[in-house]
Short mmCIF file of C-alpha atoms in Angstrom, two decimals:
data_model
loop_
_atom_site.label_atom_id
_atom_site.label_comp_id
_atom_site.label_asym_id
_atom_site.label_seq_id
_atom_site.Cartn_x
_atom_site.Cartn_y
_atom_site.Cartn_z
CA MET A 192 33.73 50.35 -38.45
CA GLU A 193 30.95 51.36 -40.80
CA LYS A 194 27.48 50.42 -39.64
CA THR A 195 25.64 47.96 -41.89
CA SER A 196 22.03 46.82 -41.72
CA THR A 197 19.68 44.05 -42.79
CA ASP A 198 16.31 44.85 -44.33
CA ALA A 199 13.26 43.36 -42.65
CA PHE A 200 9.59 43.51 -43.63
CA PRO A 201 6.63 42.63 -41.40
CA PHE A 202 4.90 39.37 -42.31
CA THR A 203 1.92 39.25 -40.00
CA MET A 204 0.83 42.82 -39.28
CA ASN A 205 -0.25 45.68 -41.48
CA SER A 206 1.73 48.87 -41.37
CA SER A 207 -1.36 50.69 -40.19
CA GLU A 208 -1.60 48.58 -37.03
CA LYS A 209 0.03 49.78 -33.86
CA GLN A 210 3.26 47.88 -33.25
CA GLU A 211 4.26 46.67 -29.79
CA THR A 212 7.74 47.73 -28.79
CA ILE A 213 10.14 45.14 -27.47
CA CYS A 214 13.50 45.97 -25.93
CA ILE A 215 16.55 43.73 -26.36
CA PHE A 216 19.59 44.14 -24.13
CA GLY A 217 22.60 42.93 -26.12
CA THR A 218 23.59 43.24 -29.77
CA GLY A 219 25.16 39.79 -30.27
CA ASP A 220 24.27 37.17 -32.87
CA PHE A 221 21.19 35.86 -31.10
CA GLY A 222 19.90 39.31 -30.18
CA ARG A 223 20.21 40.46 -33.80
CA SER A 224 18.58 37.31 -35.18
CA LEU A 225 15.69 37.53 -32.73
CA ALA A 226 15.22 41.23 -33.52
CA LEU A 227 15.13 40.51 -37.26
CA LYS A 228 12.48 37.83 -36.77
CA MET A 229 10.41 40.14 -34.58
CA LEU A 230 10.67 42.99 -37.06
CA GLN A 231 9.44 40.66 -39.80
CA CYS A 232 6.46 39.80 -37.59
CA GLY A 233 5.54 43.44 -37.06
CA TYR A 234 7.13 44.32 -33.72
CA SER A 235 9.02 47.54 -33.07
CA ILE A 236 12.51 46.82 -31.73
CA VAL A 237 14.76 48.96 -29.57
CA PHE A 238 18.22 47.74 -28.58
CA GLY A 239 19.87 48.58 -25.30
CA SER A 240 23.66 48.76 -25.59
CA ARG A 241 26.54 50.02 -23.48
CA ASN A 242 27.98 51.63 -26.62
CA PRO A 243 25.02 52.67 -28.81
CA GLN A 244 27.26 54.56 -31.25
CA LYS A 245 29.44 51.52 -31.97
CA SER A 246 26.65 48.98 -32.49
CA SER A 247 26.67 47.53 -36.01
CA LEU A 248 25.08 44.82 -38.16
CA LEU A 249 21.69 45.59 -36.64
CA PRO A 250 18.44 45.05 -38.60
CA ASN A 251 17.10 48.03 -40.47
CA GLY A 252 14.35 49.73 -38.45
CA ALA A 253 15.74 48.88 -35.02
CA GLU A 254 16.64 51.74 -32.70
CA VAL A 255 19.78 51.64 -30.53
CA LEU A 256 19.84 53.47 -27.20
CA SER A 257 21.52 53.16 -23.83
CA TYR A 258 20.24 50.54 -21.42
CA SER A 259 18.17 52.94 -19.32
CA GLU A 260 16.68 54.79 -22.31
CA ALA A 261 15.78 51.56 -24.10
CA ALA A 262 14.20 50.05 -20.97
CA ARG A 263 11.85 53.01 -20.62
CA LYS A 264 10.41 52.38 -24.09
CA SER A 265 9.10 48.85 -23.48
CA ASP A 266 7.47 46.69 -20.82
CA ILE A 267 9.12 43.55 -22.22
CA ILE A 268 12.90 43.38 -22.12
CA ILE A 269 14.84 40.45 -23.55
CA ILE A 270 18.17 39.93 -21.77
CA ALA A 271 20.49 38.69 -24.52
CA VAL A 272 23.74 38.85 -22.53
CA HIS A 273 25.70 36.23 -20.61
CA ARG A 274 25.14 35.71 -16.90
CA GLU A 275 28.57 37.07 -15.96
CA HIS A 276 27.51 40.46 -17.42
CA TYR A 277 24.25 40.77 -15.45
CA GLY A 278 25.89 43.14 -12.98
CA PHE A 279 24.82 46.32 -14.86
CA LEU A 280 21.14 45.43 -14.25
CA THR A 281 21.39 46.31 -10.56
CA GLU A 282 21.84 49.95 -11.58
CA LEU A 283 18.53 49.78 -13.46
CA THR A 284 16.44 48.34 -10.63
CA GLU A 285 14.04 51.28 -10.51
CA VAL A 286 13.68 51.44 -14.29
CA LEU A 287 13.01 47.68 -14.56
CA LYS A 288 10.51 47.55 -11.71
CA GLY A 289 7.26 45.91 -12.85
CA LYS A 290 8.64 45.05 -16.29
CA THR A 291 8.92 41.59 -17.85
CA LEU A 292 12.52 40.38 -18.20
CA VAL A 293 12.97 37.47 -20.60
CA ASP A 294 16.12 35.49 -19.80
CA ILE A 295 17.43 33.61 -22.86
CA SER A 296 20.87 32.66 -21.56
CA ASN A 297 22.55 29.25 -21.48
CA ASN A 298 25.60 27.92 -19.66
CA LEU A 299 28.74 26.13 -20.81
CA LYS A 300 28.05 22.97 -18.78
CA ILE A 301 25.21 21.31 -16.93
CA ASN A 302 24.52 22.65 -13.41
CA GLN A 303 27.31 25.19 -13.76
CA TYR A 304 25.81 27.36 -10.99
CA PRO A 305 23.86 26.51 -7.83
CA GLU A 306 20.78 28.30 -9.16
CA SER A 307 19.52 28.87 -12.68
CA ASN A 308 20.41 32.03 -14.58
CA ALA A 309 16.76 33.09 -14.52
CA GLU A 310 16.51 32.70 -10.75
CA TYR A 311 19.77 34.62 -10.35
CA LEU A 312 18.33 37.38 -12.54
CA ALA A 313 15.19 37.48 -10.39
CA GLN A 314 17.39 37.96 -7.30
CA LEU A 315 19.30 40.84 -8.94
CA VAL A 316 16.13 42.63 -10.04
CA PRO A 317 13.49 41.67 -7.43
CA GLY A 318 10.91 44.17 -8.73
CA ALA A 319 10.77 42.64 -12.24
CA HIS A 320 8.84 39.62 -13.56
CA VAL A 321 11.42 37.17 -14.89
CA VAL A 322 10.45 34.67 -17.60
CA LYS A 323 12.73 32.01 -19.04
CA ALA A 324 12.34 31.49 -22.79
CA PHE A 325 14.07 31.22 -26.19
CA ASN A 326 17.19 29.47 -24.83
CA THR A 327 16.45 26.30 -26.83
CA ILE A 328 16.33 28.19 -30.15
CA SER A 329 19.53 28.96 -32.02
CA ALA A 330 20.34 32.12 -33.98
CA TRP A 331 20.75 29.95 -37.09
CA ALA A 332 17.25 28.48 -36.64
CA LEU A 333 15.75 31.97 -36.36
CA GLN A 334 17.48 33.07 -39.55
CA SER A 335 16.84 29.97 -41.65
CA GLY A 336 13.38 29.12 -40.38
CA ALA A 337 12.85 26.82 -37.40
CA LEU A 338 11.51 23.35 -38.19
CA ASP A 339 10.15 20.45 -36.12
CA ALA A 340 11.82 20.32 -32.69
CA ASN A 341 13.48 23.70 -33.33
CA ARG A 342 10.02 25.26 -33.14
CA GLN A 343 9.58 24.33 -29.49
CA VAL A 344 10.23 27.11 -26.98
CA PHE A 345 10.17 26.15 -23.30
CA VAL A 346 8.71 28.94 -21.16
CA CYS A 347 8.55 29.23 -17.37
CA GLY A 348 7.94 32.02 -14.89
CA ASN A 349 6.24 32.87 -11.60
CA ASP A 350 4.00 35.63 -12.98
CA SER A 351 1.25 34.13 -15.15
CA LYS A 352 0.46 37.37 -17.01
CA ALA A 353 4.11 38.01 -17.89
CA LYS A 354 4.53 34.40 -18.99
CA GLN A 355 1.40 34.59 -21.15
CA ARG A 356 2.67 37.73 -22.89
CA VAL A 357 5.93 36.00 -23.73
CA MET A 358 4.06 32.94 -25.01
CA ASP A 359 1.97 35.20 -27.26
CA ILE A 360 5.18 36.61 -28.72
CA VAL A 361 6.48 33.08 -29.30
CA ARG A 362 3.31 32.16 -31.22
CA THR A 363 3.51 35.34 -33.30
CA LEU A 364 7.02 34.35 -34.35
CA GLY A 365 5.65 31.06 -35.68
CA LEU A 366 7.11 29.00 -32.84
CA THR A 367 5.47 26.63 -30.36
CA PRO A 368 5.53 27.67 -26.68
CA LEU A 369 5.59 24.91 -24.07
CA ASP A 370 4.61 26.07 -20.57
CA GLN A 371 6.92 24.39 -18.05
CA GLY A 372 5.46 26.01 -14.95
CA SER A 373 7.17 28.24 -12.41
CA LEU A 374 10.69 29.65 -12.50
CA MET A 375 11.90 26.59 -10.61
CA ALA A 376 11.87 24.77 -13.96
CA ALA A 377 14.45 27.19 -15.39
CA LYS A 378 17.39 25.05 -14.29
CA GLU A 379 16.07 22.04 -16.20
CA ILE A 380 15.31 24.21 -19.24
CA GLU A 381 18.85 25.62 -19.19
CA ASN A 382 20.33 22.11 -18.96
CA TYR A 383 18.28 20.84 -21.88
CA PRO A 384 20.37 22.35 -24.73
CA LEU A 385 23.54 20.99 -23.13
CA GLN A 386 22.36 17.38 -23.18
CA LEU A 387 23.70 15.28 -26.06
CA PHE A 388 21.13 12.60 -26.98
CA PRO A 389 20.20 11.89 -23.33
CA MET A 390 17.77 9.07 -24.18
CA TRP A 391 20.16 7.55 -26.72
CA LYS A 392 23.16 6.95 -24.46
CA PHE A 393 22.00 3.60 -23.11
CA PRO A 394 20.99 2.24 -26.57
CA PHE A 395 24.28 3.43 -28.09
CA TYR A 396 26.44 1.97 -25.33
CA LEU A 397 24.52 -1.30 -25.35
CA SER A 398 24.65 -1.65 -29.13
CA ALA A 399 28.37 -0.83 -29.13
CA PHE A 400 28.97 -3.53 -26.50
CA LEU A 401 26.97 -6.08 -28.49
CA CYS A 402 28.81 -5.27 -31.72
CA VAL A 403 32.25 -5.44 -30.14
CA PHE A 404 31.48 -8.66 -28.26
CA PHE A 405 30.01 -10.54 -31.20
CA PHE A 406 32.63 -9.19 -33.60
CA PHE A 407 35.49 -10.62 -31.55
CA TYR A 408 33.48 -13.77 -30.91
CA CYS A 409 33.13 -14.31 -34.67
CA VAL A 410 36.79 -13.41 -35.24
CA ILE A 411 37.79 -16.17 -32.84
CA ARG A 412 35.63 -18.71 -34.66
CA ASP A 413 36.11 -17.63 -38.27
CA VAL A 414 39.61 -16.10 -38.37
CA ILE A 415 41.76 -17.21 -35.45
CA TYR A 416 40.60 -20.84 -35.38
CA PRO A 417 41.28 -21.52 -39.12
CA TYR A 418 44.72 -19.92 -38.80
CA VAL A 419 45.65 -21.92 -35.68
CA ASN A 420 44.16 -25.16 -36.95
CA SER A 421 45.34 -25.14 -40.57
CA GLY A 422 47.31 -21.94 -41.12
CA LYS A 423 44.56 -20.54 -43.35
CA ASP A 424 44.35 -16.73 -43.69
CA SER A 425 40.70 -15.69 -43.39
CA THR A 426 41.21 -12.11 -42.29
CA PHE A 427 39.28 -10.85 -45.32
CA ARG A 428 36.10 -12.05 -43.59
CA MET A 429 36.35 -9.12 -41.16
CA ALA A 430 35.28 -6.70 -43.91
CA ILE A 431 31.86 -8.10 -44.87
CA SER A 432 31.23 -11.66 -43.68
CA ILE A 433 31.65 -11.02 -39.95
CA PRO A 434 29.84 -7.63 -39.91
CA ASN A 435 26.99 -9.29 -41.80
CA ARG A 436 26.72 -11.73 -38.90
CA VAL A 437 27.12 -9.13 -36.17
CA PHE A 438 24.50 -6.69 -37.49
CA PRO A 439 21.53 -9.10 -37.58
CA ILE A 440 22.51 -10.49 -34.18
CA ALA A 441 22.58 -6.96 -32.73
CA ALA A 442 19.26 -6.13 -34.40
CA LEU A 443 17.53 -9.24 -33.04
CA THR A 444 18.97 -8.82 -29.55
CA LEU A 445 18.01 -5.13 -29.35
CA LEU A 446 14.51 -5.88 -30.64
CA ALA A 447 14.11 -8.48 -27.89
CA LEU A 448 15.39 -5.96 -25.34
CA VAL A 449 12.61 -3.59 -26.43
CA TYR A 450 10.01 -6.05 -25.15
CA LEU A 451 11.92 -7.62 -22.26
CA PRO A 452 11.25 -4.74 -19.78
CA GLY A 453 7.53 -5.07 -20.52
CA VAL A 454 7.43 -8.71 -19.47
CA ILE A 455 9.61 -7.94 -16.44
CA ALA A 456 7.15 -5.21 -15.44
CA ALA A 457 4.24 -7.64 -15.85
CA ILE A 458 5.97 -10.20 -13.64
CA LEU A 459 6.58 -7.55 -10.98
CA GLN A 460 2.93 -6.49 -11.05
CA LEU A 461 1.80 -10.11 -10.71
CA TYR A 462 4.22 -10.70 -7.86
CA ARG A 463 3.23 -7.53 -6.01
CA GLY A 464 -0.46 -7.87 -6.79
CA THR A 465 -0.77 -4.15 -7.54
CA LYS A 466 0.17 -1.54 -10.12
CA TYR A 467 0.43 1.23 -7.52
CA ARG A 468 4.11 0.74 -6.74
CA ARG A 469 7.04 2.25 -8.53
CA PHE A 470 9.24 0.09 -10.68
CA PRO A 471 12.98 0.15 -9.97
CA ASP A 472 14.74 3.16 -11.47
CA TRP A 473 16.76 0.99 -13.86
CA LEU A 474 13.55 -0.57 -15.20
CA ASP A 475 11.87 2.84 -15.54
CA HIS A 476 14.85 4.17 -17.50
CA TRP A 477 14.97 1.03 -19.62
CA MET A 478 11.30 1.36 -20.53
CA LEU A 479 11.73 5.02 -21.47
CA CYS A 480 14.56 4.05 -23.86
CA ARG A 481 12.58 1.41 -25.76
CA LYS A 482 11.85 3.63 -28.72
CA GLN A 483 15.53 4.43 -29.16
CA LEU A 484 16.46 0.75 -28.76
CA GLY A 485 13.99 -0.16 -31.49
CA LEU A 486 15.29 2.49 -33.90
CA VAL A 487 18.90 1.40 -33.36
CA ALA A 488 17.81 -2.20 -33.98
CA LEU A 489 16.14 -1.09 -37.21
CA GLY A 490 19.40 0.56 -38.26
CA PHE A 491 21.32 -2.69 -37.75
CA ALA A 492 18.64 -4.64 -39.62
CA SER A 493 18.94 -2.22 -42.55
CA LEU A 494 22.71 -2.67 -42.59
CA HIS A 495 22.20 -6.44 -42.65
CA VAL A 496 19.95 -6.08 -45.71
CA LEU A 497 22.51 -3.91 -47.52
CA TYR A 498 25.41 -6.23 -46.70
CA THR A 499 23.37 -9.22 -47.89
CA LEU A 500 22.61 -7.56 -51.22
CA VAL A 501 26.32 -7.16 -52.01
CA ILE A 502 27.16 -10.82 -51.37
CA PRO A 503 26.88 -11.89 -55.06
CA ILE A 504 29.48 -9.30 -56.18
CA ARG A 505 32.08 -10.27 -53.59
CA TYR A 506 35.33 -11.66 -55.00
CA TYR A 507 35.33 -14.59 -52.55
CA VAL A 508 31.80 -15.63 -53.56
CA ARG A 509 32.51 -15.31 -57.29
CA TRP A 510 35.78 -17.24 -56.90
CA THR A 511 34.06 -20.01 -54.94
CA MET A 512 31.21 -20.36 -57.45
CA LYS A 513 33.60 -20.40 -60.43
CA ASN A 514 35.85 -23.06 -58.92
CA ARG A 515 32.91 -25.19 -57.85
CA THR A 516 31.49 -25.05 -61.36
CA ILE A 517 34.86 -25.97 -62.93
CA THR A 518 35.35 -28.83 -60.46
CA GLN A 519 31.91 -30.26 -61.15
CA ALA A 520 32.36 -29.92 -64.91
CA THR A 521 35.77 -31.62 -64.80
CA ALA A 522 34.48 -34.46 -62.63
CA LYS A 523 31.28 -34.68 -64.66
CA ARG A 524 29.11 -34.64 -61.59
CA GLU A 525 26.27 -32.52 -60.35
CA ASP A 526 24.65 -31.91 -56.99
CA PRO A 527 21.18 -33.46 -56.77
CA PHE A 528 18.33 -31.05 -56.09
CA SER A 529 17.19 -31.16 -52.45
CA THR A 530 13.60 -30.16 -51.84
CA SER A 531 14.15 -29.86 -48.08
CA THR A 532 17.13 -27.56 -48.59
CA ALA A 533 15.12 -25.45 -51.04
CA TRP A 534 12.32 -25.16 -48.48
CA LEU A 535 14.75 -24.09 -45.78
CA SER A 536 16.41 -21.54 -48.07
CA ASP A 537 13.16 -20.01 -49.30
CA SER A 538 11.63 -20.00 -45.82
CA TYR A 539 14.74 -18.27 -44.46
CA VAL A 540 14.51 -15.54 -47.09
CA ALA A 541 10.72 -15.15 -46.80
CA LEU A 542 10.83 -14.83 -43.01
CA GLY A 543 13.62 -12.27 -43.32
CA ILE A 544 11.67 -10.17 -45.82
CA LEU A 545 8.47 -10.24 -43.77
CA GLY A 546 10.35 -9.53 -40.55
CA PHE A 547 12.19 -6.57 -42.06
CA PHE A 548 8.95 -5.18 -43.53
CA LEU A 549 7.29 -5.18 -40.11
CA PHE A 550 10.51 -3.81 -38.61
CA VAL A 551 10.31 -0.82 -40.94
CA LEU A 552 6.60 -0.41 -40.15
CA LEU A 553 7.40 -0.24 -36.43
CA GLY A 554 10.08 2.36 -37.09
CA ILE A 555 7.75 4.51 -39.20
CA THR A 556 4.92 4.47 -36.65
CA SER A 557 7.33 5.53 -33.90
CA LEU A 558 8.00 8.84 -35.69
CA PRO A 559 6.13 11.73 -34.04
CA SER A 560 4.68 12.88 -37.37
CA VAL A 561 3.06 9.44 -37.79
CA SER A 562 2.27 8.50 -34.18
CA ASN A 563 0.42 11.81 -33.70
CA THR A 564 -2.06 10.82 -36.43
CA VAL A 565 -3.19 7.57 -34.77
CA ASN A 566 -5.02 7.03 -31.52
CA TRP A 567 -3.57 5.22 -28.54
CA ARG A 568 -5.22 1.88 -29.35
CA GLU A 569 -3.91 1.90 -32.91
CA PHE A 570 -0.43 2.84 -31.76
CA ARG A 571 -0.51 0.12 -29.10
CA PHE A 572 -1.66 -2.47 -31.64
CA VAL A 573 1.21 -1.68 -34.00
CA GLN A 574 3.93 -1.36 -31.37
CA SER A 575 2.80 -4.29 -29.22
CA LYS A 576 0.94 -6.87 -31.31
CA LEU A 577 2.81 -6.32 -34.56
CA GLY A 578 5.99 -5.79 -32.57
CA TYR A 579 5.80 -9.27 -31.08
CA LEU A 580 4.96 -10.66 -34.51
CA THR A 581 8.12 -8.99 -35.81
CA LEU A 582 10.13 -10.57 -33.01
CA ILE A 583 8.65 -13.99 -33.81
CA LEU A 584 9.43 -13.68 -37.53
CA CYS A 585 12.99 -12.47 -36.93
CA THR A 586 13.60 -15.23 -34.38
CA ALA A 587 12.25 -17.83 -36.79
CA HIS A 588 14.41 -16.31 -39.55
CA THR A 589 17.48 -16.90 -37.39
CA MET A 590 16.43 -20.44 -36.45
CA VAL A 591 15.80 -21.44 -40.04
CA TYR A 592 19.18 -19.98 -40.97
CA GLY A 593 20.77 -22.55 -38.70
CA GLY A 594 18.69 -25.32 -40.26
CA LYS A 595 20.14 -28.77 -39.69
CA ARG A 596 23.29 -27.25 -38.20
CA PHE A 597 21.39 -25.51 -35.42
CA LEU A 598 22.59 -27.62 -32.48
CA SER A 599 24.90 -29.96 -34.32
CA PRO A 600 28.11 -30.82 -32.39
CA SER A 601 30.07 -30.27 -35.62
CA SER A 602 29.20 -26.55 -35.48
CA LEU A 603 31.13 -26.15 -32.23
CA ILE A 604 34.56 -24.56 -32.59
CA TRP A 605 36.72 -24.69 -29.48
CA TYR A 606 33.47 -25.61 -27.69
CA LEU A 607 32.00 -22.29 -28.81
CA PRO A 608 28.54 -22.44 -30.48
CA SER A 609 27.69 -20.34 -33.51
CA ALA A 610 27.02 -16.68 -32.75
CA TYR A 611 23.42 -16.86 -33.94
CA VAL A 612 22.72 -19.54 -31.30
CA ILE A 613 23.75 -17.08 -28.57
CA ALA A 614 21.66 -14.37 -30.23
CA LEU A 615 18.53 -16.53 -29.85
CA ILE A 616 18.76 -16.73 -26.05
CA ILE A 617 17.13 -13.40 -25.15
CA PRO A 618 14.45 -13.45 -27.90
CA CYS A 619 13.40 -16.98 -26.95
CA ILE A 620 13.22 -16.06 -23.27
CA VAL A 621 11.03 -13.04 -24.08
CA LEU A 622 8.69 -15.05 -26.32
CA VAL A 623 8.35 -17.92 -23.84
CA ILE A 624 7.54 -15.58 -20.94
CA LYS A 625 5.10 -13.63 -23.11
CA PHE A 626 3.39 -16.87 -24.11
CA VAL A 627 2.94 -17.72 -20.43
CA LEU A 628 1.62 -14.23 -19.65
CA VAL A 629 -1.08 -14.42 -22.35
CA LEU A 630 -2.50 -17.65 -20.94
CA PRO A 631 -6.12 -16.88 -19.92
CA CYS A 632 -5.65 -17.63 -16.23
CA ILE A 633 -2.65 -15.29 -15.94
CA ASP A 634 -3.79 -12.65 -18.42
CA LYS A 635 -7.10 -12.22 -16.56
CA THR A 636 -5.32 -11.50 -13.27
CA LEU A 637 -2.84 -9.14 -14.93
CA THR A 638 -5.66 -7.24 -16.64
CA ARG A 639 -7.48 -6.80 -13.32
CA ILE A 640 -4.31 -5.47 -11.70
CA ARG A 641 -3.82 -2.95 -14.51
CA GLN A 642 -7.43 -1.84 -14.08
CA GLY A 643 -6.76 -0.98 -10.42
CA TRP A 644 -7.42 -4.22 -8.52
CA GLU A 645 -5.04 -4.98 -5.63
CA ARG A 646 -4.45 -8.35 -4.03
CA ASN A 647 -3.81 -7.03 -0.52
CA ALA A 648 -5.75 -3.76 -0.55
CA LYS A 649 -6.34 -2.14 2.84
CA PRO A 650 -9.87 -0.65 3.07
CA THR A 651 -10.38 2.71 4.76
CA LEU A 652 -13.46 3.72 6.80
CA ASN A 653 -15.10 4.81 3.56
CA GLY A 654 -14.36 1.53 1.85
CA GLU A 655 -11.69 3.03 -0.38
CA ARG A 656 -8.25 1.60 -0.94
CA TYR A 657 -4.92 3.13 -0.13
CA LEU A 658 -3.21 3.97 -3.41
CA LYS A 659 0.55 3.91 -3.52
CA GLN A 660 2.47 6.15 -5.87
CA SER A 661 2.46 4.64 -9.35
CA SER A 662 5.38 4.65 -11.70
CA VAL A 663 5.29 7.09 -14.61
CA HIS A 664 6.17 5.09 -17.70
CA LEU A 665 4.81 3.80 -20.96
CA ASP A 666 2.31 0.94 -20.91
CA SER A 667 4.19 -2.14 -19.73
CA GLU A 668 2.77 -4.29 -22.52
CA LEU A 669 4.66 -2.35 -25.18
#
C-alpha cells in the first residue's frame, strides 16, 4: 500500500523556536489525529510502531520508528493502543523508566476491568510516570475543531510534574485541562465517555411515564367513553387534541417537581434542626437533576405552544365553526356576548403567554454560557424567585382554563376528573408548602439553620459545636 500523508503547519510557534518532541505509540485514527493537531501547534512528532515500514496515512513531518527507538527520542510518550495490547511495554521497561506515559485508552463498557487502564499501565511499567488524559476527546473533534464540552480534557496522575507537563500540552492544543487529582480518578474518567446522558435518565423516564399515563387517561375520557356511550368515533383526537392536553400537563408537573425537592429539603432541615446532616440519596439525586427536569418541562411547554398555534387550521375545528355558523344563520339566532367568558378567555391566554415567557427565561439562564456571566445571587433570583413566579402563572393558567367547569360534577366521566385537575395536585402542594415556609416565623428559623445554627448542638470544651457531614447539593431553595 502506497504511503500517503497530510500536510500540517504550526499555528502557535515560529519555525525558529526549538520544538519539543512527543512520541506516540500507535498509528490508529486517534493517534494520527492527535499528531496532526500537535504538529499544527509546533510540536515535533515521532511515532512508535511495530511495523514502521508499513505505517501509512501519517501526517507530513512525523517520523516513524520502532517502539524502542521512538521512546528514546522523547520524555513524553502517548500510549494510543488498546489495553489488550499493552503487553509489549514490559519489554521496554528500562527505556521507559522516568518517562511520562499518557494513557488515552477507553473501554467497551463501564467497569470492564477491576482497575483502570491507567493503573494497569502503571503496574506494567512501574518506573514510568503515568498520566490519564485525552480519553474524552474524539478523533473527529481533533480534526474538525473541538467546541464547548469537547474542549474539556480530564487529567489525573500521581506525579505532579508529569501531570503539569501534560496539562501544558493540552492548553497548547487549544483545549481545557481539568485536573482530577491522583491516578485513582482514572477509573471514573474512563467511565465518563461511556455514560449516555447520566443526569437525564431520571427526567426522561419520569416524563415518559407522565406522557404515557396521561395519554391513556385522556384516551379513556375522550375516545373510549364516547364510543361506548354513543358509538361515536373520536380516534382522530389522538393526533393533536390529546397530545395538546398531555404536553402542558407534563410541563406543569415537571416544573413543580423542580421545586418540590427544595421544599422537602427545607422541611427536613426544620425537622432536624440542622443543615449538617446528609439528605437521603434519592433526594440528593433528585436535586441534582432539577436542571434537566426544567429543560424537559420547557420542551413540553414549547410543544404545547406549537400544537396550540395549529388549532385554527385543523379540519375538525374548521368543520365545527362552519356548521355552527350555518346553523345560527339558518335559525336566525346569535350567541350573546359574555363579558365574564371574555375575561376568562383573555386571562387564560395572557397567563399562558407570561408563564411561557418566564419559562423560556429560566431555560436560557440555565445554559452554562449564560449562567457563567451572572453571579450567584442573580442566578438564584432568576431560578428561585422567578421560577416560583413561573409556577404560579402556569398553575393559574391551568386553573383559568377550567373556568366554571373546574370542579363541576358534569365534567366527571366514569367518575374520572379532567386530566388538568390531576395535573394541579403537585403544583398546588408545592405552592402551599412554599407559602407556609416563607411565613416570617418559619422563614427566620430556616434562615438561621442555613447559616449554621443547630437546635440541639453539643458544645465541646472550647465552646465549638460538633459538625456533622453536610450534603453536597445545590441550594435547597432552588
